[in-house]
XYZ file of C-alpha atoms in Angstrom:
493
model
C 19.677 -77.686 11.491
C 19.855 -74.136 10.354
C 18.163 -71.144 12.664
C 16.323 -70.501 9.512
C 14.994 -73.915 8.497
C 14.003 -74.354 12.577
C 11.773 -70.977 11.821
C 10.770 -72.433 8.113
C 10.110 -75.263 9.936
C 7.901 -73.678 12.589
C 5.802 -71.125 10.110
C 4.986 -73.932 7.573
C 3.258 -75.181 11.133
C 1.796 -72.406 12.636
C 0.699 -69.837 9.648
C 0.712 -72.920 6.650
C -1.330 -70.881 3.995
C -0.032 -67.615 4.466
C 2.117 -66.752 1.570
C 5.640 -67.359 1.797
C 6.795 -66.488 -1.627
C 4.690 -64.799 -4.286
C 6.315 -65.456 -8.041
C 4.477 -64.225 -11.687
C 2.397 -67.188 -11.783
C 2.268 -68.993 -8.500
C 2.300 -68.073 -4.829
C 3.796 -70.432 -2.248
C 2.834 -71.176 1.323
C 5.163 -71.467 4.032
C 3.644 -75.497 3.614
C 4.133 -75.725 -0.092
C 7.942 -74.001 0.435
C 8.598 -76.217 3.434
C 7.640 -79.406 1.551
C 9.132 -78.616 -1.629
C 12.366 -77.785 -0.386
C 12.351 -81.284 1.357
C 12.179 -82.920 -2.434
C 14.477 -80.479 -4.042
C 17.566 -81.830 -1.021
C 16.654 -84.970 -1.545
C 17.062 -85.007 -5.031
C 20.266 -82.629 -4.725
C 22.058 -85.139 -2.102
C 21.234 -88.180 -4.501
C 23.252 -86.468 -7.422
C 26.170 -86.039 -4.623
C 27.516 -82.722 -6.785
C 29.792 -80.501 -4.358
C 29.324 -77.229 -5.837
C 26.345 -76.258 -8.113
C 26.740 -73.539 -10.379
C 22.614 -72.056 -10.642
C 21.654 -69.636 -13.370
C 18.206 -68.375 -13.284
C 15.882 -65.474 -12.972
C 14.522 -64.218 -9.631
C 11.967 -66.670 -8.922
C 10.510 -68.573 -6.024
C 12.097 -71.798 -7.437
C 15.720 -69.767 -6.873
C 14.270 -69.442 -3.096
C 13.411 -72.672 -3.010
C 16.804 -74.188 -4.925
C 19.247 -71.649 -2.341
C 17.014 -73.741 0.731
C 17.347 -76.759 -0.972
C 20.910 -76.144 -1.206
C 21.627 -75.295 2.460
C 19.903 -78.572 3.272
C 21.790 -80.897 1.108
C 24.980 -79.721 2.273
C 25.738 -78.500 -1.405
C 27.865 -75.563 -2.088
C 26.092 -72.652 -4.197
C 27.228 -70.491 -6.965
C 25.185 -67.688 -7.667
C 25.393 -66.740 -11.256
C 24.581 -63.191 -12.375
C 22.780 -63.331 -15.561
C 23.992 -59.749 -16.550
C 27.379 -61.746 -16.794
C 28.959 -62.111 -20.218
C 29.734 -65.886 -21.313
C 33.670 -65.219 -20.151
C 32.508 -64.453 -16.785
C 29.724 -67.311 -16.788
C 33.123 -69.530 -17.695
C 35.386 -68.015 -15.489
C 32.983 -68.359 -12.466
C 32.113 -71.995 -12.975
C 35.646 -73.101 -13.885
C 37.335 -71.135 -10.931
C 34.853 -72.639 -8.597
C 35.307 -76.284 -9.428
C 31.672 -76.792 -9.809
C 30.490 -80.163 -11.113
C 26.728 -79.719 -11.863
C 25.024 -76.548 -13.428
C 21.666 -75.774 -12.596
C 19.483 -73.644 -15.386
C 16.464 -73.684 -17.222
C 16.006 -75.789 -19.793
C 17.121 -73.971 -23.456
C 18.409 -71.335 -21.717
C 22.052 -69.426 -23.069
C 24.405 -72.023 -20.669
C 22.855 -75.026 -22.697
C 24.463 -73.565 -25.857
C 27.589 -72.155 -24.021
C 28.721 -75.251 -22.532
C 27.233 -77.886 -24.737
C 25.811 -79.726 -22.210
C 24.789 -83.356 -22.689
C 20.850 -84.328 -21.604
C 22.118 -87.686 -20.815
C 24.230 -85.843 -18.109
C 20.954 -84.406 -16.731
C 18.492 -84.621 -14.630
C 14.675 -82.652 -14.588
C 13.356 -80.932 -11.626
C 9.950 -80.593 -12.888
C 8.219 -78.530 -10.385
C 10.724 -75.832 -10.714
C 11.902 -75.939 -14.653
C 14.900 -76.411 -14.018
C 17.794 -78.861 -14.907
C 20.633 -80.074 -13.613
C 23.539 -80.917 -15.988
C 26.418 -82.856 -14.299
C 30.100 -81.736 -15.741
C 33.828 -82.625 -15.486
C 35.941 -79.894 -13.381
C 39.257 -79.932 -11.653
C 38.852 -80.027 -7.688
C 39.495 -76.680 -6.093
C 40.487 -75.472 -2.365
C 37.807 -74.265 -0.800
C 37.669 -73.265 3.221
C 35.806 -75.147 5.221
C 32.136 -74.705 5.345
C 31.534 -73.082 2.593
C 28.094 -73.151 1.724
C 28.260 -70.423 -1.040
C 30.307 -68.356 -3.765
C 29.791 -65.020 -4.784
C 31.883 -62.885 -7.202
C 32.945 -59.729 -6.235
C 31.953 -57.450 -8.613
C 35.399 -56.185 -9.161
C 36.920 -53.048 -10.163
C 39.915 -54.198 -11.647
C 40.945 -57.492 -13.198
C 38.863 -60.861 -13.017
C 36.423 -61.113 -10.341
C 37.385 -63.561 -7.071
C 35.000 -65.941 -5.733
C 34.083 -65.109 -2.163
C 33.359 -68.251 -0.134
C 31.295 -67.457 2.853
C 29.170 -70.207 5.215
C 24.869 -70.513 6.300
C 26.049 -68.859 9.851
C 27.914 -65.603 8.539
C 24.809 -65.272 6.047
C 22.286 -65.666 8.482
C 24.058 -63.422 10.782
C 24.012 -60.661 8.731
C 20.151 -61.412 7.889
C 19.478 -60.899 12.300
C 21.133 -57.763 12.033
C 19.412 -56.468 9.615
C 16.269 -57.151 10.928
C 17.022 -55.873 14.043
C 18.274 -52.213 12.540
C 14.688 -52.238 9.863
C 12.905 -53.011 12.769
C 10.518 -54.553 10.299
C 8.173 -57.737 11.453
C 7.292 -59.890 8.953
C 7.580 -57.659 6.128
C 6.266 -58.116 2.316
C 9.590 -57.703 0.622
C 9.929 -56.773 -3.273
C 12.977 -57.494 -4.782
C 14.478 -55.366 -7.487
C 18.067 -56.828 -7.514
C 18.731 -60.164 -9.015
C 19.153 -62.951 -6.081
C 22.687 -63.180 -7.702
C 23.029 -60.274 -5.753
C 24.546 -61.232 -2.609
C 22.539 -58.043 -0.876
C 19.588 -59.034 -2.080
C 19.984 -62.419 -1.243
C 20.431 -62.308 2.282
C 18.374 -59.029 2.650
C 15.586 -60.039 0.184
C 15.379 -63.567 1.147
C 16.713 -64.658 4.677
C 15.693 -61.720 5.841
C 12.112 -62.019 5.402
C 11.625 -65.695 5.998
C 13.631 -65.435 9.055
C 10.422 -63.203 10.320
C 7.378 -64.862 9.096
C 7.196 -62.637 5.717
C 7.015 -62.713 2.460
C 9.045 -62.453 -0.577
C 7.838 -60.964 -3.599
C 10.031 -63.061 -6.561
C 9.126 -61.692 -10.013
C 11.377 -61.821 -13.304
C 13.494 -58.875 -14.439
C 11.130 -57.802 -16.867
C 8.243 -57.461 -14.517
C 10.822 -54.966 -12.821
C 11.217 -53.440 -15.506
C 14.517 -54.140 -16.816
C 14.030 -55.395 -20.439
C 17.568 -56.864 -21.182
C 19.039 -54.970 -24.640
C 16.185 -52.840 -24.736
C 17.102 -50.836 -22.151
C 14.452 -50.381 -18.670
C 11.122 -48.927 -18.481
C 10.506 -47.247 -15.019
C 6.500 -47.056 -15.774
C 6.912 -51.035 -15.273
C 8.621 -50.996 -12.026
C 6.243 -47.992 -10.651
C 3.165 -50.626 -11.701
C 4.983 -53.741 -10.109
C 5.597 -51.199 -6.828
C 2.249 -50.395 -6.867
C 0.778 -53.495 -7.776
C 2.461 -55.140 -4.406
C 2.506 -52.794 -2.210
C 5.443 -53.797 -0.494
C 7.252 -53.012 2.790
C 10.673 -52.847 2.035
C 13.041 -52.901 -0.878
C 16.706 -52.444 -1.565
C 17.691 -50.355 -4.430
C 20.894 -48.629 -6.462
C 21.799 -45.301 -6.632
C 20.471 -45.227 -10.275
C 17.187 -47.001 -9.074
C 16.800 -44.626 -6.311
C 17.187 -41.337 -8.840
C 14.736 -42.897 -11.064
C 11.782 -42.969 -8.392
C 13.072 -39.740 -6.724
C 12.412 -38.365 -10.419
C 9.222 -39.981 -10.471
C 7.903 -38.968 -6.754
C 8.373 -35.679 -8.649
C 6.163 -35.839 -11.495
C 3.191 -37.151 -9.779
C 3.953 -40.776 -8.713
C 2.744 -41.680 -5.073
C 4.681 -44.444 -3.181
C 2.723 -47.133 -1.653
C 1.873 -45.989 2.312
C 3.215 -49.421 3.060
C 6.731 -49.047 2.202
C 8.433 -48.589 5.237
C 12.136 -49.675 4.270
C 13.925 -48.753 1.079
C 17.718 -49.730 1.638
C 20.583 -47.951 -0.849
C 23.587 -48.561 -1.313
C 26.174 -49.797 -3.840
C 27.903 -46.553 -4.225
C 27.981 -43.488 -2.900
C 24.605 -41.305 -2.777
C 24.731 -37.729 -2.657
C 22.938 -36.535 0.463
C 21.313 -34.112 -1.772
C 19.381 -36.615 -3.325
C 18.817 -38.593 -0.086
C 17.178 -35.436 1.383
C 15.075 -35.156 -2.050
C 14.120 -38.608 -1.073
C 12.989 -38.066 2.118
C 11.002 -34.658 1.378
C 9.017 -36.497 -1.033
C 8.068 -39.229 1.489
C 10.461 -42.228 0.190
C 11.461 -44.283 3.181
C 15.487 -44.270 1.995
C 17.866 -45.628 4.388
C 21.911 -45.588 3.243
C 24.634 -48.571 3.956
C 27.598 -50.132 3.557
C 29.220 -53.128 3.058
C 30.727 -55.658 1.116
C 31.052 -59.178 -0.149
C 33.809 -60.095 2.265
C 31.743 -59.114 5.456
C 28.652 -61.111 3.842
C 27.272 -57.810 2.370
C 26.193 -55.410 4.754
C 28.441 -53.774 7.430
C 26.733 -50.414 8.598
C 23.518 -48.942 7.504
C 20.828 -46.058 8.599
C 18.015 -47.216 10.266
C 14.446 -45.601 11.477
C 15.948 -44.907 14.985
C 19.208 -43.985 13.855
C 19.444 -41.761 10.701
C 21.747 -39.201 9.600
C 21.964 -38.347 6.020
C 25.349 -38.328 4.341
C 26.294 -41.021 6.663
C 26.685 -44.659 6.102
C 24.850 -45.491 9.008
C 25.854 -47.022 12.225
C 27.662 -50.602 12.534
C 25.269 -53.329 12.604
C 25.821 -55.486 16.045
C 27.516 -58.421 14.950
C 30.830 -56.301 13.284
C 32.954 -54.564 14.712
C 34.799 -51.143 12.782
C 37.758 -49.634 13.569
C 39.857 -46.741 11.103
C 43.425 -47.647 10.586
C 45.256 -45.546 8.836
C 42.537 -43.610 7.736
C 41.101 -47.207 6.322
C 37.601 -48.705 7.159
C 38.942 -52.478 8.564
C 36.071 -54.964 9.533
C 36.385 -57.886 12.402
C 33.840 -60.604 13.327
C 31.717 -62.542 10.751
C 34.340 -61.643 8.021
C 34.663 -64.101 5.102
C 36.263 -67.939 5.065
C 38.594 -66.717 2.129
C 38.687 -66.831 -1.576
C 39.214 -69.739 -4.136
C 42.431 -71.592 -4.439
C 43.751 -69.172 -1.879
C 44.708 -70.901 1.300
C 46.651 -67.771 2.560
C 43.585 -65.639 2.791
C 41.692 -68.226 4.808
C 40.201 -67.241 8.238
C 41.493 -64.005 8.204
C 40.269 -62.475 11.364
C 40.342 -58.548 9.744
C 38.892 -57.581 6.162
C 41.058 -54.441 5.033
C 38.260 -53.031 2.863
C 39.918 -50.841 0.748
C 37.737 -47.788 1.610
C 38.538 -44.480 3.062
C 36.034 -43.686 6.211
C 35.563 -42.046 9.708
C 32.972 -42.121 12.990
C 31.624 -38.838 13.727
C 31.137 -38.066 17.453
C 27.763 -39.745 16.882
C 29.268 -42.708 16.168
C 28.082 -42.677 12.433
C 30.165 -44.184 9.983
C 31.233 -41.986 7.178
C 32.706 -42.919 3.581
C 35.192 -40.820 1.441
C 35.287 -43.063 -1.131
C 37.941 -45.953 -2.311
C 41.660 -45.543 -0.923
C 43.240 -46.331 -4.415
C 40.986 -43.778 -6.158
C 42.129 -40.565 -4.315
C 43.327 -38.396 -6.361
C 46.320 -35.836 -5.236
C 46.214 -33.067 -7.973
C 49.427 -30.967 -9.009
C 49.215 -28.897 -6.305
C 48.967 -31.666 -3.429
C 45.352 -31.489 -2.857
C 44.027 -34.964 -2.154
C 40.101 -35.468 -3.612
C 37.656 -38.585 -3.565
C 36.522 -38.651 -7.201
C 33.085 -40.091 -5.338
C 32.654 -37.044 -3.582
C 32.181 -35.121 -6.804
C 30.988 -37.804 -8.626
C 27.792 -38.132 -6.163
C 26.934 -34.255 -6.310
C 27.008 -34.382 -9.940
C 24.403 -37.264 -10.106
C 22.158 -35.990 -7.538
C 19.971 -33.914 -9.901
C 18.801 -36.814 -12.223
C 19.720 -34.792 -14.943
C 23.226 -36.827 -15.442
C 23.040 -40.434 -15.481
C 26.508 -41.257 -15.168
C 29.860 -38.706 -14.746
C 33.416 -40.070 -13.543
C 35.620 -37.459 -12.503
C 39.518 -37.182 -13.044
C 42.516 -35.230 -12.607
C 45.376 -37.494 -10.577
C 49.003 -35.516 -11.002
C 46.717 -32.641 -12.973
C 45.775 -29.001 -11.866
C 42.043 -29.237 -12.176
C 39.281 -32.224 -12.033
C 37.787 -32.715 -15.620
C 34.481 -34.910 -16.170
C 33.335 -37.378 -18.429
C 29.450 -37.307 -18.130
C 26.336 -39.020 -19.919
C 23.254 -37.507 -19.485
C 19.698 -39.014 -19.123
C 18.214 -37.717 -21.823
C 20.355 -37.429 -25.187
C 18.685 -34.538 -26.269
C 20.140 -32.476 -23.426
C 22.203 -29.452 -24.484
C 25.404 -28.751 -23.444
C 24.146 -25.154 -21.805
C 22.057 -27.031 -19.785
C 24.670 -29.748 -18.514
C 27.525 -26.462 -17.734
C 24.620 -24.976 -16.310
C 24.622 -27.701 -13.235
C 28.019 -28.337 -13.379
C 28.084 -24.144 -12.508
C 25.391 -25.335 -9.660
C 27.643 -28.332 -8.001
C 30.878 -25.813 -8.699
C 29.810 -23.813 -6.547
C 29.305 -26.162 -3.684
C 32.509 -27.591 -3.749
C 36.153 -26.315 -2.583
C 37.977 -24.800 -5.686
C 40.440 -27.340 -5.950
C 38.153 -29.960 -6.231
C 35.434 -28.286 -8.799
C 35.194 -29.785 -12.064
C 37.041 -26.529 -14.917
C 36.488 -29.288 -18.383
C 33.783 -31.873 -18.941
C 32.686 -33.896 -21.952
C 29.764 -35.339 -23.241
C 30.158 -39.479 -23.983
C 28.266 -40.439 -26.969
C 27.175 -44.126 -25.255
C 26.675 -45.283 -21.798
C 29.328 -46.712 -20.113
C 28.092 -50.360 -19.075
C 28.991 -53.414 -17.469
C 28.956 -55.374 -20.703
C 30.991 -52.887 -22.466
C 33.828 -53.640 -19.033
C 33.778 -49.903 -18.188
C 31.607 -50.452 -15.252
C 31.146 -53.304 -12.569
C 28.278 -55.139 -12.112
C 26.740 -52.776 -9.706
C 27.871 -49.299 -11.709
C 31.258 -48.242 -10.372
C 33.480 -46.784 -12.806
C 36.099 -49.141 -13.554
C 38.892 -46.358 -13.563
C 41.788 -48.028 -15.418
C 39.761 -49.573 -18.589
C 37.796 -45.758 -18.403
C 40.974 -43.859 -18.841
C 42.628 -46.386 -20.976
C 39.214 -46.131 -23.579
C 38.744 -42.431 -23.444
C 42.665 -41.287 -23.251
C 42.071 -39.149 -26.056
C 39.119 -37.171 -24.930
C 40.809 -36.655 -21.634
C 44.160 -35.622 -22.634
C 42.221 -32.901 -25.086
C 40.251 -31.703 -21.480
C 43.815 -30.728 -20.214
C 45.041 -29.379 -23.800
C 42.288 -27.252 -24.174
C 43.787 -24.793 -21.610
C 47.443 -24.926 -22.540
């Protein structure tokens, strides 16, 4: 028995009608969540399927199915539903999985043809469980669930990581919040493997609650586009504790603060992270009274290595290590020990690896603050020699609000050029040179931005140019807009 079913176990006893999940249309008890999970493992061991593939909003049934899950002894694959249907294939396939959980009439029906004699109804939660043929996979031992990296180059791998490394991370986390019990709000899907184990272990580890509402009570409004004045009413409306948000997210209710919008006196926690956030805009944050605390981490240390923290904040930082990791800078590389990941799919030679070489250029500070310069393979080393972190620049540029996305260049080149997208479409081009003058000015001449462009459409994850949590996927980016960049450098010759 799991440390967090023993503490389910114990709340559904000693605070039974407090809320343990609220949803759009029901709220659970810690006794109605304890109970229900019981049925939902029993009927999950009875169909015996190894790995289920689940698809579904956030929701207290995807609580309750993840529990369920854990119980059974039944492997769980998260799927995003921002993925396209090639990822949705790719996932399943590459994970072996041999039942797919969903709602009934929902896109997988159609995009796998599944059979309703294959199926069975769990009523309470509307969902269904369609049984399918796969090829057996290698998976390390223990795994109790998949995630997919989000990826910044070539098809995403499935990270297998077990109940102890995830509730592991969950402790620490606590611990550095120093939240008890808190009302949690989640904005990121439970796909998210963040928001998972911060939005839902987390808070049922402690006695609170988890506030599970659809994406379009967030907000976020599929193809037509997201509505902030939702997600400020939702905020409002619960009156959360703590939430963890995405650089973009966090811009939006900076912007917001700013006009006029008051933050619940109850939020306490609001975690970022994702990418890297300009400590401009983290000290706009904080002057407007928005909780903000940065981190780090990643799917391969079970999502959250480092992060800021009430009693120890610095902004620009990354935060301090969280106890159950341990850092060290090799090479000028951030490399993670203890509670790393079992391994990937089919890939018996990264098993049980007892380091996780993260990719990403850091430091400690004589604080002992972790600090990020961004991703080894995207240093750029201009003409001249100079080396620059594209993120670096990248982050100043977004800190305003008034750019919604920029991705900076210039490898092999003399200068840095920018491609940029601004929030508003109507913004003129004065107005965009007239920042890019601003963040010029703060930055070393070898790394300030002498072209720029304005990009007609959003780069997105569905159009590949971005990963699922909005880094720039560099290659496909400079492969799409060759033209326009080549002209940047052509324009001065």
């Amino acid at each position: 028995m799991s440390e967090l079913w023993k503490k389910i176990e114990r709340y559904a006893s000693t605070q039974a009608k407090q809320a343990a999940i609220v949803g759009l249309d029901k709220t659970y008890s810690w006794l109605e969540l304890y109970k229900l999970t019981i049925d939902v493992a029993q009927q999950l061991h009875r169909e015996s399927s190894k790995t289920i593939a689940f698809y579904a909003d956030n929701s207290p049934a995807w609580v309750i199915v993840d529990l369920a899950c854990q119980m059974a002894d039944v492997t769980l694959l998260p799927l995003p539903t921002f993925f396209s249907d090639q990822q949705l294939k790719h996932a399943i396939n590459q994970a072996g999985a041999s039942g797919i959980l969903h709602p009934y009439g929902d896109r997988l029906s159609t995009l796998f043809s599944l059979n309703d004699e294959h199926s069975i109804t769990y009523s309470p939660l509307d969902l269904i469980l369609h049984t399918i043929e796969q090829p057996l996979v290698l998976l390390p031992k223990a795994t109790a669930k998949i995630t997919f990296t989000s990826g910044s180059t070539g098809q995403p791998k499935g990270v297998c990581l077990s109940n102890d490394q995830q509730l592991q991370v969950a402790q620490s986390l606590l611990s550095a919040t120093e939240l008890i019990a808190p009302t949690h709000l989640s904005i990121l899907p439970f796909s998210t493997l963040l928001e998972n184990i911060g939005g839902i272990y987390a808070p049922l580890l402690s006695g609170g609650t988890i506030i599970a509402l659809p994406a379009s009570s967030l907000g976020f409004n599929g193809s037509n586009g997201f509505e902030l004045s939702d997600l400020l009413a939702t905020i409002t409306k619960y009156q959360p504790n703590s939430m963890i948000l995405l650089p973009e997210l966090l811009m939006a209710l900076v912007a917001a603060t700013g006009k006029g919008w008051l933050p619940p006196s109850t939020l306490k926690f609001i975690a970022v992270g994702g990418s890297k956030v300009s400590p401009n805009l983290l000290e706009q944050a904080h002057g407007l009274g928005l909780p903000v605390y940065e981190g780090y981490g990643l799917s391969e240390c079970g999502s959250v290595v480092s992060v800021n923290s009430p009693s120890n904040m610095e902004l620009g930082t990354i935060g301090k290590v969280i106890p159950h990791v341990n850092v060290t800078i090799q090479q000028g590389e951030i490399v993670v020990a203890g509670n790393t990941f079992l391994g990937y799919i089919n890939e018996p030679e990264s098993w049980y690896k007892e380091e996780v070489f993260t990719g990403d250029l850091g430091y400690f500070d004589d604080k002992n603050y972790l600090h990020i310069d961004g991703r080894k393979k995207n240093l750029l080393i201009s003409s001249f020699g100079r080396n620059i972190n594209p993120e670096w620049i990248e982050s100043e540029l977004l800190s305003s609000g008034l750019l919604q996305q920029s991705v900076v260049f210039g490898d092999a080149k003399p200068y840095c050029v920018a491609l940029v997208y601004p929030r508003n479409t109507n913004t003129k081009d004065a107005l965009i040179q007239l920042w890019i003058d601003t963040v010029n000015r703060q930055l070393p001449s070898y790394a300030q931005i002498k072209q720029w462009t304005k990009l007609t459409e959003a780069m997105s994850f569905s159009n590949g140019l971005l990963t699922s949590n909005g880094r720039p996927v560099r290659d496909k980016i400079i492969h799409h807009y060759a033209r326009p960049l080549e002209q940047l450098y052509a324009e001065d010759f």
